[in-house]
mmCIF file of C-alpha atoms in Angstrom:
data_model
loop_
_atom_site.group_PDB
_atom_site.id
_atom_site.type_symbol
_atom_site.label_atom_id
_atom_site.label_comp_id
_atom_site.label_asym_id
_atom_site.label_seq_id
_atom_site.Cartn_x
_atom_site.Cartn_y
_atom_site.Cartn_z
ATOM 1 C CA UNK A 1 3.015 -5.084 -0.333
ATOM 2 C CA UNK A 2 0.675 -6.825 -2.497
ATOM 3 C CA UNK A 3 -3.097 -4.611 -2.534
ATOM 4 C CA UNK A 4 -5.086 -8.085 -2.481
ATOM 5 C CA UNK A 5 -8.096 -6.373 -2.399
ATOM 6 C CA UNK A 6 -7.706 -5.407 -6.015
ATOM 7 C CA UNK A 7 -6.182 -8.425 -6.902
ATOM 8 C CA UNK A 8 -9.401 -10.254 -6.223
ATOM 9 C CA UNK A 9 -11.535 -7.672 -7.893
ATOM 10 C CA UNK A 10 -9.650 -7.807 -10.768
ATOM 11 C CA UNK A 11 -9.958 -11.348 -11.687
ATOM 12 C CA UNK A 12 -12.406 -11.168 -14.751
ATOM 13 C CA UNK A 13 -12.441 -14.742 -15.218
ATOM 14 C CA UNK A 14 -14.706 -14.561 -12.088
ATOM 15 C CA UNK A 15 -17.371 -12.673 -14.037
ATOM 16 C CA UNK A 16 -17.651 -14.843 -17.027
ATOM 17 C CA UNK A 17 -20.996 -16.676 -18.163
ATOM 18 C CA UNK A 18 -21.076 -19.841 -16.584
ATOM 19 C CA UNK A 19 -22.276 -21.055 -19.742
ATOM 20 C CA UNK A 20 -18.419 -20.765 -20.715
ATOM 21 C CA UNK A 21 -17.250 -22.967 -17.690
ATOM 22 C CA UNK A 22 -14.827 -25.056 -18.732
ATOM 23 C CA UNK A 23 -12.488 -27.851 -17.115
ATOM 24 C CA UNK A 24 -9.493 -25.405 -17.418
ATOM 25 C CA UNK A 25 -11.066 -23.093 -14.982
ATOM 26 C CA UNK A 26 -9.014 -23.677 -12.788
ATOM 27 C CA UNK A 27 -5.353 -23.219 -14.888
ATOM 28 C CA UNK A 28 -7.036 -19.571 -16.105
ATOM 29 C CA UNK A 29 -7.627 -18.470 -12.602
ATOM 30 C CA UNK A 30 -4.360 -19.678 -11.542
ATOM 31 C CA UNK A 31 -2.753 -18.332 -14.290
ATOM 32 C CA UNK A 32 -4.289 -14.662 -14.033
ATOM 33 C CA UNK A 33 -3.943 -14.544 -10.210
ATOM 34 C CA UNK A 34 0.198 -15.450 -10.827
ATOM 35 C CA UNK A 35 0.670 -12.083 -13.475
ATOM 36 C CA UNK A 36 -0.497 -9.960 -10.349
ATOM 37 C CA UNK A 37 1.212 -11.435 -7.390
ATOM 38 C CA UNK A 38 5.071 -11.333 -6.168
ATOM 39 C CA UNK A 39 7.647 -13.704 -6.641
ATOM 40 C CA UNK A 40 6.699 -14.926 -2.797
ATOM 41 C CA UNK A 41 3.437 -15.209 -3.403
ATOM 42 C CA UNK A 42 3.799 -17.355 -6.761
ATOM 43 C CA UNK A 43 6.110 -19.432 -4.779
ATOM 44 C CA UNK A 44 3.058 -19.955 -2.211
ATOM 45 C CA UNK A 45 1.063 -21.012 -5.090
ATOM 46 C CA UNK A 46 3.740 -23.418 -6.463
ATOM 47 C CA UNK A 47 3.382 -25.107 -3.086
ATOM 48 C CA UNK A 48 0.012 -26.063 -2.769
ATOM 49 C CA UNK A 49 -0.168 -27.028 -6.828
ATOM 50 C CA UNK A 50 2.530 -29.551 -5.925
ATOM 51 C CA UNK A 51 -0.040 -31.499 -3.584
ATOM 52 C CA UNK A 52 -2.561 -31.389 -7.169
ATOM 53 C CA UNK A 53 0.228 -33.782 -8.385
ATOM 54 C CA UNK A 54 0.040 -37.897 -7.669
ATOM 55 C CA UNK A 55 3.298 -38.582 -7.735
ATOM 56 C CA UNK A 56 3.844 -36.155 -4.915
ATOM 57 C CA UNK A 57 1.749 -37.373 -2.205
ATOM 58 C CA UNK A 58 3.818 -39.440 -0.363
ATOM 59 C CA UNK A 59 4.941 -39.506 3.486
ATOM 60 C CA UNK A 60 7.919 -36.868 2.657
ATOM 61 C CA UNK A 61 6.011 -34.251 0.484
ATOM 62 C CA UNK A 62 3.288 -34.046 3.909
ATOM 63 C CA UNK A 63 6.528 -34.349 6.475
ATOM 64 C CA UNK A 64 8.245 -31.130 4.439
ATOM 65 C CA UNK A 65 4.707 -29.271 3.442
ATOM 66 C CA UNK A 66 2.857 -29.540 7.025
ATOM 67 C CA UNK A 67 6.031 -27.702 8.411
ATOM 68 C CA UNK A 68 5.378 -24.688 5.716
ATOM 69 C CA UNK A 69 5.613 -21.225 7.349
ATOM 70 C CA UNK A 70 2.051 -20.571 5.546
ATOM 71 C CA UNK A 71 -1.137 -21.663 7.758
ATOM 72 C CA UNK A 72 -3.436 -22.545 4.939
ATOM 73 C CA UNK A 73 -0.963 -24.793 3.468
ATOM 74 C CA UNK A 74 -0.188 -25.786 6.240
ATOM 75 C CA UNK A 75 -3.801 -26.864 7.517
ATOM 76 C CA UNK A 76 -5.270 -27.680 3.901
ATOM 77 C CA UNK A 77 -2.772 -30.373 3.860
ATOM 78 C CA UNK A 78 -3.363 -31.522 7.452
ATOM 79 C CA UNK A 79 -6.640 -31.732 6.613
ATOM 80 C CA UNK A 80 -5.777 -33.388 3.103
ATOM 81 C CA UNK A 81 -3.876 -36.371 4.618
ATOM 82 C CA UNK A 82 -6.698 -37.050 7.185
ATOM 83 C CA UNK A 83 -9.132 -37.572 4.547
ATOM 84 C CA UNK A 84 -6.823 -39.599 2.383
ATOM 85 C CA UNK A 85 -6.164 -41.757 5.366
ATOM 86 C CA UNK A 86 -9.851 -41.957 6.052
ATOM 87 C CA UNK A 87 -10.728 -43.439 2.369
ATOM 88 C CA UNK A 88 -7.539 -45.852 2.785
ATOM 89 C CA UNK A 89 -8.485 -46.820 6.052
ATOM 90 C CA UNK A 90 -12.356 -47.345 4.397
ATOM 91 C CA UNK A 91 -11.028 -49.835 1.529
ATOM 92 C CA UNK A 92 -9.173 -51.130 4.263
ATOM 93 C CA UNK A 93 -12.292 -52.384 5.587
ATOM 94 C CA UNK A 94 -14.271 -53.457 2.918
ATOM 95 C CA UNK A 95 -11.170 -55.340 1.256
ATOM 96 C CA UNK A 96 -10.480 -56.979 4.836
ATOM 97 C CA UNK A 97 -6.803 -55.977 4.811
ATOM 98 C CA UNK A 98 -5.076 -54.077 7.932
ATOM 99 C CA UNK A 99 -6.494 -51.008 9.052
ATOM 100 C CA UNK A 100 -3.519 -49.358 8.313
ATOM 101 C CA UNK A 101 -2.154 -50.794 5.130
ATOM 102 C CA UNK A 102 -1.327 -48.298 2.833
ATOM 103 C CA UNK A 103 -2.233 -44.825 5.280
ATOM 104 C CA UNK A 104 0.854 -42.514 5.230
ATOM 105 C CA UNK A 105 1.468 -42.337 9.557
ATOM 106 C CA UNK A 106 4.149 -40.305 10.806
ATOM 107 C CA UNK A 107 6.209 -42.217 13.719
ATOM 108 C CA UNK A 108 4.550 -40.599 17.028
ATOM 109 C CA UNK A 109 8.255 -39.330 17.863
ATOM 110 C CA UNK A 110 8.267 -37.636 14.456
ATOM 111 C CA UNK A 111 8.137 -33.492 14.657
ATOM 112 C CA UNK A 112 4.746 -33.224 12.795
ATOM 113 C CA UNK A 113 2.925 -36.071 13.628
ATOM 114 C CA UNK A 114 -0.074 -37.961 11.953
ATOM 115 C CA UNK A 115 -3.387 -36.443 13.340
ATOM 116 C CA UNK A 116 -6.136 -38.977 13.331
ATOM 117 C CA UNK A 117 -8.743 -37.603 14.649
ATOM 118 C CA UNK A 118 -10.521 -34.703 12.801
ATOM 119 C CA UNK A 119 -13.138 -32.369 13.352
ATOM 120 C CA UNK A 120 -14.867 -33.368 9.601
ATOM 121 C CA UNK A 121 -14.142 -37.401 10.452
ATOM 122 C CA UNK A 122 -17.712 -38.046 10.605
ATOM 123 C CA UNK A 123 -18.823 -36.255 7.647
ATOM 124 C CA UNK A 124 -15.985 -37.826 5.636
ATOM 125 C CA UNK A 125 -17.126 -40.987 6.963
ATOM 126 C CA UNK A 126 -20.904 -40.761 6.711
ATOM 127 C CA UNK A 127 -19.823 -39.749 2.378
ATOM 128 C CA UNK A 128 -17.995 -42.733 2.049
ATOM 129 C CA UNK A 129 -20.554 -44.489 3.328
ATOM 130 C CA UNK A 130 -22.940 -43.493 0.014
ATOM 131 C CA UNK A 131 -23.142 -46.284 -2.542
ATOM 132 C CA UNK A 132 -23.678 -43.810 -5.730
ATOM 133 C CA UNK A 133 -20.218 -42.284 -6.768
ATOM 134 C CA UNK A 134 -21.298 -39.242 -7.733
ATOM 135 C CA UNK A 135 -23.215 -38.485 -4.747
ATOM 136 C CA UNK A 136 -20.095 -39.521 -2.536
ATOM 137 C CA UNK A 137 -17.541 -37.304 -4.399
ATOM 138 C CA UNK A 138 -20.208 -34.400 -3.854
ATOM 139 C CA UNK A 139 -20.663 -35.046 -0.245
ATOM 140 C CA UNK A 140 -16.481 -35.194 -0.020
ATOM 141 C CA UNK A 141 -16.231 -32.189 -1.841
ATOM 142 C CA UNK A 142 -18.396 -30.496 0.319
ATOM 143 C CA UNK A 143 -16.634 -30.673 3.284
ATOM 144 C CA UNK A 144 -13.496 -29.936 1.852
ATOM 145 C CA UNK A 145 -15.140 -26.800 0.233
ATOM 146 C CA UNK A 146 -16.494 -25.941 4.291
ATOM 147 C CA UNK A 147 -13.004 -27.182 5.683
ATOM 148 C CA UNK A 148 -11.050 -24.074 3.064
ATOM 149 C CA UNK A 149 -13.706 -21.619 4.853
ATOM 150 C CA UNK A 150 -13.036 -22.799 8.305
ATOM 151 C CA UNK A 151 -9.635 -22.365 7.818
ATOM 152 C CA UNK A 152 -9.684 -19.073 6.035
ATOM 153 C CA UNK A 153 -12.163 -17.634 9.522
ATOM 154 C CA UNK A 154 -12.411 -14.056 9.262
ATOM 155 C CA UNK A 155 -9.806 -13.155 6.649
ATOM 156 C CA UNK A 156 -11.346 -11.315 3.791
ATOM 157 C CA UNK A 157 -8.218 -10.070 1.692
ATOM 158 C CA UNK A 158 -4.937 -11.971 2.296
ATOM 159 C CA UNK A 159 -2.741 -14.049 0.146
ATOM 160 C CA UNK A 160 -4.423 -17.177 1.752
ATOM 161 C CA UNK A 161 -8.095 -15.956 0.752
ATOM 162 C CA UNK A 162 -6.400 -16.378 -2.770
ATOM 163 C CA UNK A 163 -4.637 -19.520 -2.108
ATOM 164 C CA UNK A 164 -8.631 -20.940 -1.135
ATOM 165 C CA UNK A 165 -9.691 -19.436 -4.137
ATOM 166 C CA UNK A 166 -7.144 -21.563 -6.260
ATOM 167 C CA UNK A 167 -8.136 -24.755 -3.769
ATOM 168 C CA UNK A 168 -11.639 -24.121 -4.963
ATOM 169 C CA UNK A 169 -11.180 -23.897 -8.716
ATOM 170 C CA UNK A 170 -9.470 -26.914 -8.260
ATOM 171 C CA UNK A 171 -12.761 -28.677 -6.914
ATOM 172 C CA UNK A 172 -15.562 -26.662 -9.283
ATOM 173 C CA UNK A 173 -12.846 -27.969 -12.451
ATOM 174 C CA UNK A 174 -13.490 -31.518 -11.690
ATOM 175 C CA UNK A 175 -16.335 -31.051 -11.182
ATOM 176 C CA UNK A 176 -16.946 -29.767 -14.660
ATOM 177 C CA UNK A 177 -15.638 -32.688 -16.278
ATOM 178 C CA UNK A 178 -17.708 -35.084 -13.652
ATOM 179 C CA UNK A 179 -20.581 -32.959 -14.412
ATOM 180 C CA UNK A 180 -21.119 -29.639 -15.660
ATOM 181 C CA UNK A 181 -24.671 -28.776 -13.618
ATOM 182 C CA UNK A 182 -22.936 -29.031 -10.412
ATOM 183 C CA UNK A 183 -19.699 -27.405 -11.463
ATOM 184 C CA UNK A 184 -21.546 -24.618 -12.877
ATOM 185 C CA UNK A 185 -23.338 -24.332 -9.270
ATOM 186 C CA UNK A 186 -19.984 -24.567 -7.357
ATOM 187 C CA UNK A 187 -18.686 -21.456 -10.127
ATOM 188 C CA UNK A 188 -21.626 -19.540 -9.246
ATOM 189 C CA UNK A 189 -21.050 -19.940 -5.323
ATOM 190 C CA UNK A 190 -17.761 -18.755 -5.298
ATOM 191 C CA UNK A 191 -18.901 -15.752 -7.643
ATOM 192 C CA UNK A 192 -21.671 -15.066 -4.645
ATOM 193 C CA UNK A 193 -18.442 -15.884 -1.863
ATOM 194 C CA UNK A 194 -16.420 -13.137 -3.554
ATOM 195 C CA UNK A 195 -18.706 -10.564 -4.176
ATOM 196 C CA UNK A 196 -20.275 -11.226 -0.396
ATOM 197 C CA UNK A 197 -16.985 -10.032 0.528
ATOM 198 C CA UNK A 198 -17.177 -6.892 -0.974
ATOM 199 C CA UNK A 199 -20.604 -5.794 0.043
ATOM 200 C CA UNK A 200 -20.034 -6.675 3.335
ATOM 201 C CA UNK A 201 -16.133 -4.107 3.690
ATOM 202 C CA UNK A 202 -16.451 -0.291 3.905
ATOM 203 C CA UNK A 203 -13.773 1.476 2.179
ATOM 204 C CA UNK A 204 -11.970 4.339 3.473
ATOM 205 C CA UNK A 205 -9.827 6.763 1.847
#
């Protein structure tokens, strides 16, 4: 059994000066948390990479990935879609073309469904809504960042609390290439995220 507890803690590229923060953030993290996890676990992470990849986001990838046996893959792509098919069906409007043109819907009979309605619809829609770019990707990014920590609840050490961790780099890396202040902000509230965690467990022999 994997001791994530130790894993986390031992993840120095956690503790580096965010003066360092680069756009491969994200591929170190990765990369250290895959030398200390099993072969299941790396498999895990192989999954929700493949979603990172264009190509791969198409109506079979979230048929065969929403049926995963692990929940936050299983929700984070839910989730994913939703908000995908919220900007489509966005351009949708402002280009005047069907409301559906383009959204990836799974035929009501299908096993997993399309979900259209969302908890975070509003939000999503409200950031869309912002005519500076930057601003909008923020606001986006934002509720994505809440929607990992809604799905993660109470868990403080499991494989999927690492699997968010991942999902996160993933955000403060662009970030760093779209600009470095905020990325550096999103780095340092993750640091604050992870050591919360460990402030807030007593350890028992």
């Amino acid at each position: 059994m994997n001791n994530y507890e130790y894993i986390i803690a031992g993840l120095p590229v956690l503790d580096r000066d965010d003066r360092k923060l680069n756009a491969a953030f994200a591929d170190e993290l990765t990369d250290e948390i895959r030398s200390l996890v099993s072969k299941s676990d790396n498999a895990l992470i192989s999954k929700l990479l493949e979603g990172y990849e264009t190509d791969n986001l198409n109506m079979d990838f979230y048929k065969e990935i929403l049926k995963n046996h692990d929940r936050f893959i299983r929700e984070f792509y839910r989730f994913d879609l939703n908000m995908r098919n919220s900007k489509v069906m966005y351009l949708n409007r402002r280009l005047n073309r069907p409301a559906d043109q383009d959204m990836i819907i799974f035929d009501p009979e299908a096993e997993t469904p399309f979900i259209g309605d969302y908890e975070e619809k509003e939000r999503v829609e409200a950031a869309l809504e912002s005519a500076d770019i930057l601003t909008r990707e923020r606001q986006l990014d934002a509720v994505l960042w809440d929607k990992i920590e809604d799905i993660l609840g109470m868990q403080v050490f499991s494989m999927d609390v690492i699997l968010g961790f991942i999902a996160k780099s993933r955000i403060i890396s662009r970030w760093v290439k779209l600009d470095p202040e905020t990325g550096k902000e999103m780095f340092k509230k993750l640091v604050a995220e992870v050591r919360g965690t460990y402030e807030g467990v007593n350890y028992t022999e």
